[in-house]
Tab-separated table of C-alpha atoms and ligand atoms in Angstrom:
chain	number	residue	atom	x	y	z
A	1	UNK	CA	-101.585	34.470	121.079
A	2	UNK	CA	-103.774	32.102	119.109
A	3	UNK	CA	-104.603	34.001	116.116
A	4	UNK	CA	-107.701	33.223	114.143
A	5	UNK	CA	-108.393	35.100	110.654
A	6	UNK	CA	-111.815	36.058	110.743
A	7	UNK	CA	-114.071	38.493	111.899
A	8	UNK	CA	-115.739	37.238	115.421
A	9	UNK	CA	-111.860	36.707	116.279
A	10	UNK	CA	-110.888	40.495	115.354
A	11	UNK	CA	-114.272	41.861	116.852
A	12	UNK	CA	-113.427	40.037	120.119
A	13	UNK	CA	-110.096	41.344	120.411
A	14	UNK	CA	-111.643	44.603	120.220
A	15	UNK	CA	-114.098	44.014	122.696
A	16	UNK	CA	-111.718	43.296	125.252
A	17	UNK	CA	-109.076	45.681	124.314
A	18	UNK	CA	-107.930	48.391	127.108
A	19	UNK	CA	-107.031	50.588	124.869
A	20	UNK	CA	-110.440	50.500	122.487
A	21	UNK	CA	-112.062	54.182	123.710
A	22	UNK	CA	-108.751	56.055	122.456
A	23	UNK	CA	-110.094	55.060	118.504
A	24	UNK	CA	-112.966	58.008	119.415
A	25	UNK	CA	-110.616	60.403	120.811
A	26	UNK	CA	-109.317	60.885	117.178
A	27	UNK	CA	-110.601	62.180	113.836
A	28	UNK	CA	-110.914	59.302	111.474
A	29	UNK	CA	-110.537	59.942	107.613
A	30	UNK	CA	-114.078	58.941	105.781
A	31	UNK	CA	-114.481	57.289	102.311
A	32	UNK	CA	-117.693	56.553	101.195
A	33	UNK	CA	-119.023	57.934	104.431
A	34	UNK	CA	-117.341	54.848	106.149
A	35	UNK	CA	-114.236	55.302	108.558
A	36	UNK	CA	-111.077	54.295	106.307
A	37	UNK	CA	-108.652	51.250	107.582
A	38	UNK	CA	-106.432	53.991	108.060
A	39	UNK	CA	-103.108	52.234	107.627
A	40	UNK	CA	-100.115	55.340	107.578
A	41	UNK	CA	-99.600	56.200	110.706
A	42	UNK	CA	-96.210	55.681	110.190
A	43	UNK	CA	-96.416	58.613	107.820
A	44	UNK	CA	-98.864	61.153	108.983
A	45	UNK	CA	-100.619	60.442	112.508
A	46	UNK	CA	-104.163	60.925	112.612
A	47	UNK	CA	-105.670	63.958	114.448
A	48	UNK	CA	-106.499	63.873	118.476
A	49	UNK	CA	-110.387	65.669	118.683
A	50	UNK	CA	-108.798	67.635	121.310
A	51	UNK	CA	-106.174	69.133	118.974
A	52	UNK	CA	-108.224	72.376	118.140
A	53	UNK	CA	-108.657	73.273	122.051
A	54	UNK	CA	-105.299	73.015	122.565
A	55	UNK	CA	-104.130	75.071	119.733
A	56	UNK	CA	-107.540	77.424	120.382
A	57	UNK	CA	-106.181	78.128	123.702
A	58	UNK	CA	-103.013	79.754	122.592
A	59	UNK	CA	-104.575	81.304	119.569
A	60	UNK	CA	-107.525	82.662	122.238
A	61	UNK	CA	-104.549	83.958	124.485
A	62	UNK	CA	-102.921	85.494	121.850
A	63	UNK	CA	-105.737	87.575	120.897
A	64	UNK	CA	-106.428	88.281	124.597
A	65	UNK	CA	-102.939	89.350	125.559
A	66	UNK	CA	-100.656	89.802	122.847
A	67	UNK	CA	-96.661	90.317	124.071
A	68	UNK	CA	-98.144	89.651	127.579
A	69	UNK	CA	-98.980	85.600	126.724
A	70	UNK	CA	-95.218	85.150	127.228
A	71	UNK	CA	-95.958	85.820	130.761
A	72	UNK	CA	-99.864	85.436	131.646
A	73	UNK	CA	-101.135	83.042	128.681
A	74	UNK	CA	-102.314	80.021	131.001
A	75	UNK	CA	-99.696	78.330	129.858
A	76	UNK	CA	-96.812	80.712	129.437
A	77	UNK	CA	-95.141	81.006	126.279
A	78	UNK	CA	-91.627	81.726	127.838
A	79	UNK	CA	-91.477	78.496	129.508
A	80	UNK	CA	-94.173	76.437	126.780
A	81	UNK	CA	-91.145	74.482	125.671
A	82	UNK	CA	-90.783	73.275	129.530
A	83	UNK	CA	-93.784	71.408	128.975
A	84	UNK	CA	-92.584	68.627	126.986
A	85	UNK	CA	-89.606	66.651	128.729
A	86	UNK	CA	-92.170	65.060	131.368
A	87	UNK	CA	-94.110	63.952	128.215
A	88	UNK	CA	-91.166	62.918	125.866
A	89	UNK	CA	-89.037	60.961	127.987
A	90	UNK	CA	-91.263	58.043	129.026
A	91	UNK	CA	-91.701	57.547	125.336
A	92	UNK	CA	-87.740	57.551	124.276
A	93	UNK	CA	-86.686	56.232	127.678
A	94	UNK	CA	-84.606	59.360	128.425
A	95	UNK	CA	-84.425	61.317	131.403
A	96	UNK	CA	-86.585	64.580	131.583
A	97	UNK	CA	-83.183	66.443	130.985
A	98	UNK	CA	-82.367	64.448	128.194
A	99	UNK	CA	-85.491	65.542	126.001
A	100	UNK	CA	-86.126	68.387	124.119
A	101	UNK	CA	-88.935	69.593	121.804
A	102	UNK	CA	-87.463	71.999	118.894
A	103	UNK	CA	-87.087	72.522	115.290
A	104	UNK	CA	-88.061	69.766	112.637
A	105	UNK	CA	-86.226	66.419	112.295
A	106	UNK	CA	-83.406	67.403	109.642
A	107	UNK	CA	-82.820	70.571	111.190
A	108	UNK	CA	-82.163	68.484	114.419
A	109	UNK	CA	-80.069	66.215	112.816
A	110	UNK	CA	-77.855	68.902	111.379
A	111	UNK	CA	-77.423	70.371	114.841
A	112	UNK	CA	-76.762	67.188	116.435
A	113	UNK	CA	-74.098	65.921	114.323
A	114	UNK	CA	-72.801	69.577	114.328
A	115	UNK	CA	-71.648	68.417	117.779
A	116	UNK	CA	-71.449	65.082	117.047
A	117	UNK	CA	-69.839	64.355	113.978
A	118	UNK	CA	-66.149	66.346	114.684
A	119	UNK	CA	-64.059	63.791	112.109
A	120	UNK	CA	-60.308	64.413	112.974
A	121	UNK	CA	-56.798	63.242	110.686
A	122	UNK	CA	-57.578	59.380	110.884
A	123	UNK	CA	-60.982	59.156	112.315
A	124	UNK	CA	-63.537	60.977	109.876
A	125	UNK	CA	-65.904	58.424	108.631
A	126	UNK	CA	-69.646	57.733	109.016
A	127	UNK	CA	-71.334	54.807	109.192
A	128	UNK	CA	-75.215	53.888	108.575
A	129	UNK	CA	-77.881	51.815	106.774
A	130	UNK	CA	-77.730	52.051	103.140
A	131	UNK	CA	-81.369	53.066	101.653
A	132	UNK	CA	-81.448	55.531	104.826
A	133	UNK	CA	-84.340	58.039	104.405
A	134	UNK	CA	-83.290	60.373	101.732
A	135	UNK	CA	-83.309	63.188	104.195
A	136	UNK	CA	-80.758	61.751	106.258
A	137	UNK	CA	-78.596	60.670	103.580
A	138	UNK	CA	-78.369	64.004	101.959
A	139	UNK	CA	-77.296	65.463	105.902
A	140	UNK	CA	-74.816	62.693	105.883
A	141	UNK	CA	-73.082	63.909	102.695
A	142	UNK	CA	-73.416	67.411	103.069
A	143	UNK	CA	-72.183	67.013	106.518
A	144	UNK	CA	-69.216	65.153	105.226
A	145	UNK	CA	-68.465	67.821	102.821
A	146	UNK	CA	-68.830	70.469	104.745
A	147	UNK	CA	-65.827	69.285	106.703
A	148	UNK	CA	-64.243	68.628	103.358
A	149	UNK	CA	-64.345	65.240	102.808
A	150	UNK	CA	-66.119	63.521	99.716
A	151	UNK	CA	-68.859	61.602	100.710
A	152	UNK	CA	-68.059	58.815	98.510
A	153	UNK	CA	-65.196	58.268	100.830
A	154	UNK	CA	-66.465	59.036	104.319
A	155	UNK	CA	-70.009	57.654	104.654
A	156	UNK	CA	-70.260	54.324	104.832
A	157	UNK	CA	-73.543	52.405	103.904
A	158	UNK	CA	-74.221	49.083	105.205
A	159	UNK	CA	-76.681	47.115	102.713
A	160	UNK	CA	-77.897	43.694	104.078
A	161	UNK	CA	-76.497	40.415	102.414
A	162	UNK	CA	-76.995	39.321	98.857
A	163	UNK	CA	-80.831	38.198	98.814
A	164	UNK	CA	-81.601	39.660	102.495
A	165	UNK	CA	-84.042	42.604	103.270
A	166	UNK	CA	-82.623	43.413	106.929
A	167	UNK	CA	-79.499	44.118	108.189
A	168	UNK	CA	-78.193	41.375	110.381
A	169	UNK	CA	-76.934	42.761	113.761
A	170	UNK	CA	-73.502	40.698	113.702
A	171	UNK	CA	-72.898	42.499	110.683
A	172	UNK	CA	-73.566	45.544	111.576
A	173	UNK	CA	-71.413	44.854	114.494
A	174	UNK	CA	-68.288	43.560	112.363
A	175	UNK	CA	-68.680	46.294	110.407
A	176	UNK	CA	-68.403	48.865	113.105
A	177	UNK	CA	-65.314	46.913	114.385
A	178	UNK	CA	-63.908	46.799	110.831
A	179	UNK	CA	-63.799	50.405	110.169
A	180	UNK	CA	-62.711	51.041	114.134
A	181	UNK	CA	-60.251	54.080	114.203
A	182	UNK	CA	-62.023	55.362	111.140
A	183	UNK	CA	-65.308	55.719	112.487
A	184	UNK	CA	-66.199	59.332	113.935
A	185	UNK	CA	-70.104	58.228	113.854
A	186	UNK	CA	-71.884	55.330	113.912
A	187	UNK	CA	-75.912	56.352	113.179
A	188	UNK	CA	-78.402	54.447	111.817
A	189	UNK	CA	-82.689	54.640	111.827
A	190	UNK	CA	-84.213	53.526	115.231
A	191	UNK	CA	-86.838	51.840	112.618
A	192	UNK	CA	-85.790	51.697	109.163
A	193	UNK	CA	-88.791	53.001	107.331
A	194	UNK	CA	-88.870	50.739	104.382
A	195	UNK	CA	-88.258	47.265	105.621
A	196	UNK	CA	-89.669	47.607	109.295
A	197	UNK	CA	-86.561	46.445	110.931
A	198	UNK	CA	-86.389	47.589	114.398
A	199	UNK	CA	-82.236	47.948	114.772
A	200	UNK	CA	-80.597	46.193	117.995
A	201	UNK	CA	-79.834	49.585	119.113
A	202	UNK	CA	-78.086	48.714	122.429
A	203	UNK	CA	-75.615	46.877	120.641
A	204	UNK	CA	-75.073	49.424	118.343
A	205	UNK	CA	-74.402	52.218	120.690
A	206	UNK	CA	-71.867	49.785	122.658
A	207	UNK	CA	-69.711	48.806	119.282
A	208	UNK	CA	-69.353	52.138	118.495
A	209	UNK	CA	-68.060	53.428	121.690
A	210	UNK	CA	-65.659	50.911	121.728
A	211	UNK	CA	-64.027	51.573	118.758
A	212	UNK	CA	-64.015	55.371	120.070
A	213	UNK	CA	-67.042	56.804	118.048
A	214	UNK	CA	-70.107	58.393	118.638
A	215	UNK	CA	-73.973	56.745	118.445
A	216	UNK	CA	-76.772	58.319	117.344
A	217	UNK	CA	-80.279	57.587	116.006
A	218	UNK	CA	-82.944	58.721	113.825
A	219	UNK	CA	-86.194	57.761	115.608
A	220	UNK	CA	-88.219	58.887	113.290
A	221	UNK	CA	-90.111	55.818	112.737
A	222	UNK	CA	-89.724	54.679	115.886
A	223	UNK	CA	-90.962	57.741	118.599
A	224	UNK	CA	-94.254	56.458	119.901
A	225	UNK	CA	-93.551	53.315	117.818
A	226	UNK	CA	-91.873	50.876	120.017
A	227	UNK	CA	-89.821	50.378	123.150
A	228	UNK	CA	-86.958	52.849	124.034
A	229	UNK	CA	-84.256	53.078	126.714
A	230	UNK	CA	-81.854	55.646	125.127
A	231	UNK	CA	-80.562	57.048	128.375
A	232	UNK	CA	-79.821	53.175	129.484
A	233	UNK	CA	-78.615	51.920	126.563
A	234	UNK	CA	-75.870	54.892	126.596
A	235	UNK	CA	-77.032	56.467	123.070
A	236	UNK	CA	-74.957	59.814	122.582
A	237	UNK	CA	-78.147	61.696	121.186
A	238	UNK	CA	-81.141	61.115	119.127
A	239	UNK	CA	-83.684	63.085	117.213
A	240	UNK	CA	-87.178	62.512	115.989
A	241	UNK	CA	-90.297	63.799	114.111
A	242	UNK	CA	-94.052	64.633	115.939
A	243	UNK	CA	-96.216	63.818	112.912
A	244	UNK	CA	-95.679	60.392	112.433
A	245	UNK	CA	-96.431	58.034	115.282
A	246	UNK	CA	-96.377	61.251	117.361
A	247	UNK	CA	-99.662	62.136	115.820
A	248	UNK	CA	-98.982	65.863	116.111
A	249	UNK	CA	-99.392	67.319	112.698
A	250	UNK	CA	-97.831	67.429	109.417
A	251	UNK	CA	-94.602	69.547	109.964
A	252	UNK	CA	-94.769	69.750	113.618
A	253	UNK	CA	-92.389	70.530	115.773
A	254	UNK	CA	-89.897	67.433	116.780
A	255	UNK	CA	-87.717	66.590	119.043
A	256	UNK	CA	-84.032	65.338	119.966
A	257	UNK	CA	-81.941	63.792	122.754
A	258	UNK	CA	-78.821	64.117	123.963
A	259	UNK	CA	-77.339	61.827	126.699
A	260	UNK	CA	-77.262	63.576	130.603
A	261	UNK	CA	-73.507	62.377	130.553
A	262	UNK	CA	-73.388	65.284	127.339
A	263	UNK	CA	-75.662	68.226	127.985
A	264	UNK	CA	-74.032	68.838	131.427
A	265	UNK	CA	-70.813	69.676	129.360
A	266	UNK	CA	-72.058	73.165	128.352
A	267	UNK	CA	-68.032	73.497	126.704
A	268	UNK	CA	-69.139	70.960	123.740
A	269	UNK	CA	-68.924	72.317	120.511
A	270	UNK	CA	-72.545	73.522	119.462
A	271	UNK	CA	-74.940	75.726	116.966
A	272	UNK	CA	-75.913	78.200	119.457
A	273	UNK	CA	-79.048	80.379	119.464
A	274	UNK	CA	-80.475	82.712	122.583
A	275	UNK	CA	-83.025	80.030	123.378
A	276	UNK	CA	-80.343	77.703	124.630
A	277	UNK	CA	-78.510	79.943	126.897
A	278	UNK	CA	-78.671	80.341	130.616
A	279	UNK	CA	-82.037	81.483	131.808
A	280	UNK	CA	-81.420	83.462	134.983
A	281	UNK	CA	-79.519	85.640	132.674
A	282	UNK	CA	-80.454	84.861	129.052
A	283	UNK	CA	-82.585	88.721	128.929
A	284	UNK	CA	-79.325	90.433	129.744
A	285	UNK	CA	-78.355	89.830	126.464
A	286	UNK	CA	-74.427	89.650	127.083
A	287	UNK	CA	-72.438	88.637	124.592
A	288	UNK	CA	-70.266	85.369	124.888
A	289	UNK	CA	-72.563	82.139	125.002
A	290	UNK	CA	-73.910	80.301	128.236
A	291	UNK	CA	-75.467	76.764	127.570
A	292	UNK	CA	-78.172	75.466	129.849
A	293	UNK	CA	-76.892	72.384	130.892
A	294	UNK	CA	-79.776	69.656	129.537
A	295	UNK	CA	-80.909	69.233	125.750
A	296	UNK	CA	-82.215	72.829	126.526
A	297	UNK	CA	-78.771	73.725	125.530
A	298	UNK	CA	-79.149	72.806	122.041
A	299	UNK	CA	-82.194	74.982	121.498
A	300	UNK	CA	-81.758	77.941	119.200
A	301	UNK	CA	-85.230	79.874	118.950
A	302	UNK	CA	-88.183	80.411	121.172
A	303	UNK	CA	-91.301	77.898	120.762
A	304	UNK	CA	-93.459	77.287	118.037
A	305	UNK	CA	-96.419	77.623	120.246
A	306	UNK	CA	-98.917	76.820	118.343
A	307	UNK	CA	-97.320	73.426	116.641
A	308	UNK	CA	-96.187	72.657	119.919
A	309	UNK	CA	-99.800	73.221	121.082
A	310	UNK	CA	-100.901	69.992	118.439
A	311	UNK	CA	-97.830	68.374	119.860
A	312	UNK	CA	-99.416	68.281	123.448
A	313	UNK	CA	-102.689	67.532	122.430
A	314	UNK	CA	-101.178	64.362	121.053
A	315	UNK	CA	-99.029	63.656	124.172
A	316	UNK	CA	-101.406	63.945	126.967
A	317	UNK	CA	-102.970	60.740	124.883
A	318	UNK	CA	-99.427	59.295	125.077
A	319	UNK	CA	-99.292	59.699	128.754
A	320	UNK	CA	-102.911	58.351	129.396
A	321	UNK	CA	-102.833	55.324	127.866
A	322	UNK	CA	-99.468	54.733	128.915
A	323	UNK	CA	-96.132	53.384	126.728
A	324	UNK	CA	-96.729	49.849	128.434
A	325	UNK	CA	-100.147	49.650	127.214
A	326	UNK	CA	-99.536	51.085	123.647
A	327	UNK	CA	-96.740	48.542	123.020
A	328	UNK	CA	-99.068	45.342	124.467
A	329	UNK	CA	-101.336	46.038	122.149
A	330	UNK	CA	-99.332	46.936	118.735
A	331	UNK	CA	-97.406	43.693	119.670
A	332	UNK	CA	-100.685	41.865	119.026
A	333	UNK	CA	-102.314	44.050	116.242
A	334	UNK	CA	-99.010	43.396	114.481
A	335	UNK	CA	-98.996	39.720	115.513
A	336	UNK	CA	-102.704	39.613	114.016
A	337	UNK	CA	-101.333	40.998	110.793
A	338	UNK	CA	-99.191	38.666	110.298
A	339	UNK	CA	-101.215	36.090	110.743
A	340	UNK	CA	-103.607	37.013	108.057
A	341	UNK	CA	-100.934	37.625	105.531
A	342	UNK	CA	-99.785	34.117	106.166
A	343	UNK	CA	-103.490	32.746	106.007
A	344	UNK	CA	-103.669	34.518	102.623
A	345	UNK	CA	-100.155	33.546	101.003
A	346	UNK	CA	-101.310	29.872	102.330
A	347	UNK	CA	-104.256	30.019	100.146
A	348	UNK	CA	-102.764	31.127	96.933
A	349	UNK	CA	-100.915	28.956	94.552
A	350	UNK	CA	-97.912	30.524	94.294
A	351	UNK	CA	-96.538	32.842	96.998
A	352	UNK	CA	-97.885	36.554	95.990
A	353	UNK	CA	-96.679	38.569	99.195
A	354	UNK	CA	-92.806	38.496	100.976
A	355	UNK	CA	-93.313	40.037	104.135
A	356	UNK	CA	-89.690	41.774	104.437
A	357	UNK	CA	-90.345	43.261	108.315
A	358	UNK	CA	-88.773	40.635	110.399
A	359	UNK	CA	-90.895	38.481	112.787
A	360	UNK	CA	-88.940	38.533	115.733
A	361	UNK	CA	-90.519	40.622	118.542
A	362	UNK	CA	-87.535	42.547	119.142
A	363	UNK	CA	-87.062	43.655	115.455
A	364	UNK	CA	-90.450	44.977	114.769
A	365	UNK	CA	-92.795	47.959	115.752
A	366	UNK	CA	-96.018	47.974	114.030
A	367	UNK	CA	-95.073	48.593	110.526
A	368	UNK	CA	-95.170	45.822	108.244
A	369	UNK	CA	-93.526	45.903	104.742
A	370	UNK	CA	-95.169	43.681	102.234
A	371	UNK	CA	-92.877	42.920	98.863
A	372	UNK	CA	-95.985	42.793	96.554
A	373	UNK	CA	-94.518	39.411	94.002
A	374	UNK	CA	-97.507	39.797	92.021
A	375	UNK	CA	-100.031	42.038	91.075
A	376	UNK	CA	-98.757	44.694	93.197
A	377	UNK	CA	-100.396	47.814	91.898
A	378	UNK	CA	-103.630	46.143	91.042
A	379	UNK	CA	-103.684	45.410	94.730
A	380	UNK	CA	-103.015	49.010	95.917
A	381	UNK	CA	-105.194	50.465	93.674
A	382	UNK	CA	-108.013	48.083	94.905
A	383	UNK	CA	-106.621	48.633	98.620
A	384	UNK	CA	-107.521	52.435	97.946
A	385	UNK	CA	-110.430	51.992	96.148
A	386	UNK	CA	-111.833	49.973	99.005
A	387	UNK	CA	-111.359	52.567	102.046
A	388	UNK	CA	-107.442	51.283	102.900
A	389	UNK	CA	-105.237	54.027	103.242
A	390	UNK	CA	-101.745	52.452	102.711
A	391	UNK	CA	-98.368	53.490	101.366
A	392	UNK	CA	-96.598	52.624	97.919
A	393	UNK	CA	-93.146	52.169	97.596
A	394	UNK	CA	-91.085	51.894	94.281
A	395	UNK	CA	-90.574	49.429	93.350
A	396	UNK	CA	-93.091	47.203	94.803
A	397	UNK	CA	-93.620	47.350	98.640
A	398	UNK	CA	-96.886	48.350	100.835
A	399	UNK	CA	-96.522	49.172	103.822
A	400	UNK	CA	-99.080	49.251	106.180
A	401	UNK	CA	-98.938	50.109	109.805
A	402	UNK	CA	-101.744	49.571	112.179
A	403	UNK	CA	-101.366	51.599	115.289
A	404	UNK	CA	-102.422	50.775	118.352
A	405	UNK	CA	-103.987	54.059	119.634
A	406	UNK	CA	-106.601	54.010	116.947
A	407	UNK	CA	-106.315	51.040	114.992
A	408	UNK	CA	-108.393	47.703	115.786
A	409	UNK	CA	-108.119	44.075	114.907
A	410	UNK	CA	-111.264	44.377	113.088
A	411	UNK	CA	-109.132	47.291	110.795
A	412	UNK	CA	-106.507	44.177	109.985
A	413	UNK	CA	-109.296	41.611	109.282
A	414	UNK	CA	-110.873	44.148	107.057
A	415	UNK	CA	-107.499	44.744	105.329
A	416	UNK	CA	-106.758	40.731	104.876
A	417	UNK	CA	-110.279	40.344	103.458
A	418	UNK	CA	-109.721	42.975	100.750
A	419	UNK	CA	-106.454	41.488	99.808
A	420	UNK	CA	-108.100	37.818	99.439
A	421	UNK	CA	-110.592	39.363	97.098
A	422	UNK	CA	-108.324	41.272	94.731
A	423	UNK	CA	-105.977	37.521	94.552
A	424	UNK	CA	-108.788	35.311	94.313
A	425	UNK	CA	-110.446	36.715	91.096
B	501	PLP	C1	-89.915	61.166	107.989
B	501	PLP	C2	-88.454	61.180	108.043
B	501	PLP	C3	-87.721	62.352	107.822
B	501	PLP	C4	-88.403	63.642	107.435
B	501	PLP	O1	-87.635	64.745	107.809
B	501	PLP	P1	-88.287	66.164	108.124
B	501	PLP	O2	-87.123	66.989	108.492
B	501	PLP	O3	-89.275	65.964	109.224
B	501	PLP	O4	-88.981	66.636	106.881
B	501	PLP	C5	-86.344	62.290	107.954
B	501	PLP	N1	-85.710	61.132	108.287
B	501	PLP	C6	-86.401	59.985	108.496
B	501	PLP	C7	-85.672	58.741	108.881
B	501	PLP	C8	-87.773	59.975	108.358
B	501	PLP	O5	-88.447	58.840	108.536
């Protein structure tokens, strides 16, 4: 596209976007009784209007009907959880066995690698991004401990080359077939959430299970974020959080996957709670654990109803504006920021912003993380003090993500303009 940085360029995009009504379907944070250039969706997802019904609807037929929702709410709270794999797997790719909706992200995580981290004599070792989310880190070395190995030893973090901010797939790749008969795991972020970098995934999943390991992914930053074929692609199982692209609400319930060719094996090794056994005869109580055979069989407790209520509200968005769509239009939004960020680095003396996401259209969702060379707090304070809601890391990145189910080009000309002002004084 033939980017221009200024506003009749930004407004006309908007004009002609497909996707422009969804901005109204959501609750937009005010400051100065002006929308903000809400820029963290990538951290907390803004609120659907229709949220409230949804969860009003449950909290109505609770009042209504008490015990009797499990069976007569209008949407049953026995079978609520049902209601999700339709929704979920056109955004991770999977197949509507593949999906469930349960638990938070770490919790998921634990469970996961619970089956899928089993590190025998030779073969115990982890591999992953260094600077993983903290979370994930700290389930990686507890998880290695638990089995009794020091984590100093058996997880492996893979930092990108001296003077680099992303991980090159080839060595990724060599590392994987470095540490071959070592490896029990191979997992990494879909997204990593501080430099952007959308990881090759595919490639990933098909290293590891050469060298006889297991693949798995963290999609937090990347459910509802960008394009994903983890059924095709032969991922072992993935997990993800609702409040961040998902738009579902802070803590909300999340979600994992595990591959068809694994949740039909109800013999794997698993945490096992009532909610995953058999239904026909889960109420019989018997002792001696049944799995359901799909992602099902990894659930533990009945639904969170009414966080899986927000979750809905959010998805039914998903599904009418379509993954297709969505993606279209983040590729350009994103595409428009960097554009600007370009224009405003060109017009500055020395170079005051390092955009560390990669450009390439494969390695990128939305998020864009800007290594602030100069006057990098000035800038964020200004950026807040202005309307921008944006995100600070130590020690001196922004990151901004512009969504495409609320966001608008005008949002990332607004956002460029600010910038120019705080450099140019
Ligand atoms: C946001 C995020 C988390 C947060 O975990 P919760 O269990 O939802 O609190 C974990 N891992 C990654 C990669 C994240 O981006």
């Amino acid at each position: 596209m033939n980017y221009q940085n200024t506003l009749e360029f930004a407004r006309q995009q908007d004009a002609t976007d497909p996707l422009k009504e969804f901005r109204s379907r959501f609750h937009i944070p005010q400051h100065n009784g002006r929308d903000t250039v809400y820029f963290t969706g990538n951290s907390l997802g803004l609120q659907p209007k229709a949220t409230r019904d949804y969860i009003g609807q449950e909290l109505d037929d609770w009042a209504r009907l008490g015990v009797e929702g499990h069976f007569h709410a209008q949407n049953p709270w026995l079978h609520y959880h049902e209601l999700f794999p339709s929704l979920l797997a056109p955004i991770v790719g999977a197949l509507p066995e593949e999906v469930v909706a349960m638990n938070q992200l770490t919790v998921n995580l634990h469970l996961l690698m619970a089956t899928f981290y089993r590190p025998a004599k030779e073969r115990y070792k982890i591999l992953c991004e260094a600077k993983a989310f903290p979370s994930d880190q700290y389930a990686f070395e507890s998880q290695a401990r638990l089995h009794g190995y020091e984590p100093a030893d058996a997880v492996i973090e893979l930092a990108p080359r001296e003077g680099e901010y992303h991980l090159r797939t080839e060595d990724i790749l060599a590392a994987i077939d470095q540490y071959g008969h070592e490896l029990a795991l191979v997992i990494f972020g879909g997204v990593n959430y501080y430099s952007g970098q959308v990881f090759n995934m595919q490639a990933i999943a098909d290293a590891a299970h050469n060298v006889g390991a297991f693949c798995g992914f963290d999609l937090a930053h990347a459910a509802g974020n960008i394009a994903l074929r983890l059924h095709d692609w032969d991922v072992d199982f993935a997990c993800w959080c609702s409040y961040k692209y998902l738009n579902s609400g802070p803590g909300s319930v999340a979600g994992a996957f595990i591959h068809q060719k694994h949740c039909t094996n109800p013999a794997l090794p698993r945490m096992a709670g009532w909610w995953g056994y058999e239904k026909e005869t889960r109420f019989q109580m018997k002792p001696l654990f049944k799995a359901i055979p799909t992602a099902e069989g990894w659930q533990l407790s009945n639904a969170p109803v009414l966080s899986m209520a927000a979750h809905r509200a959010s998805l039914d968005l998903f599904a009418e504006a379509g993954m297709e769509a969505l993606l279209a239009k983040s590729s350009a939004l994103t595409g428009f920021l960097f554009h600007v960020l370009d224009d405003i680095n060109a017009a500055q003396e020395v170079k005051m912003i390092e955009v560390i996401t990669p450009r390439a259209e494969e390695a990128h969702g939305c998020q864009v993380s800007m290594l602030m060379l100069q006057k990098g707090r000035d800038v964020f304070k200004a950026l807040s003090d202005r309307g921008v809601v944006a995100d600070w890391r130590e020690p001196n990145v922004i990151r901004v993500a512009p969504v495409p189910l609320y966001n608008s080009f005008e949002d990332v000309w607004t956002f460029g303009k600010i910038i120019s002002e705080i450099l140019g004084k």
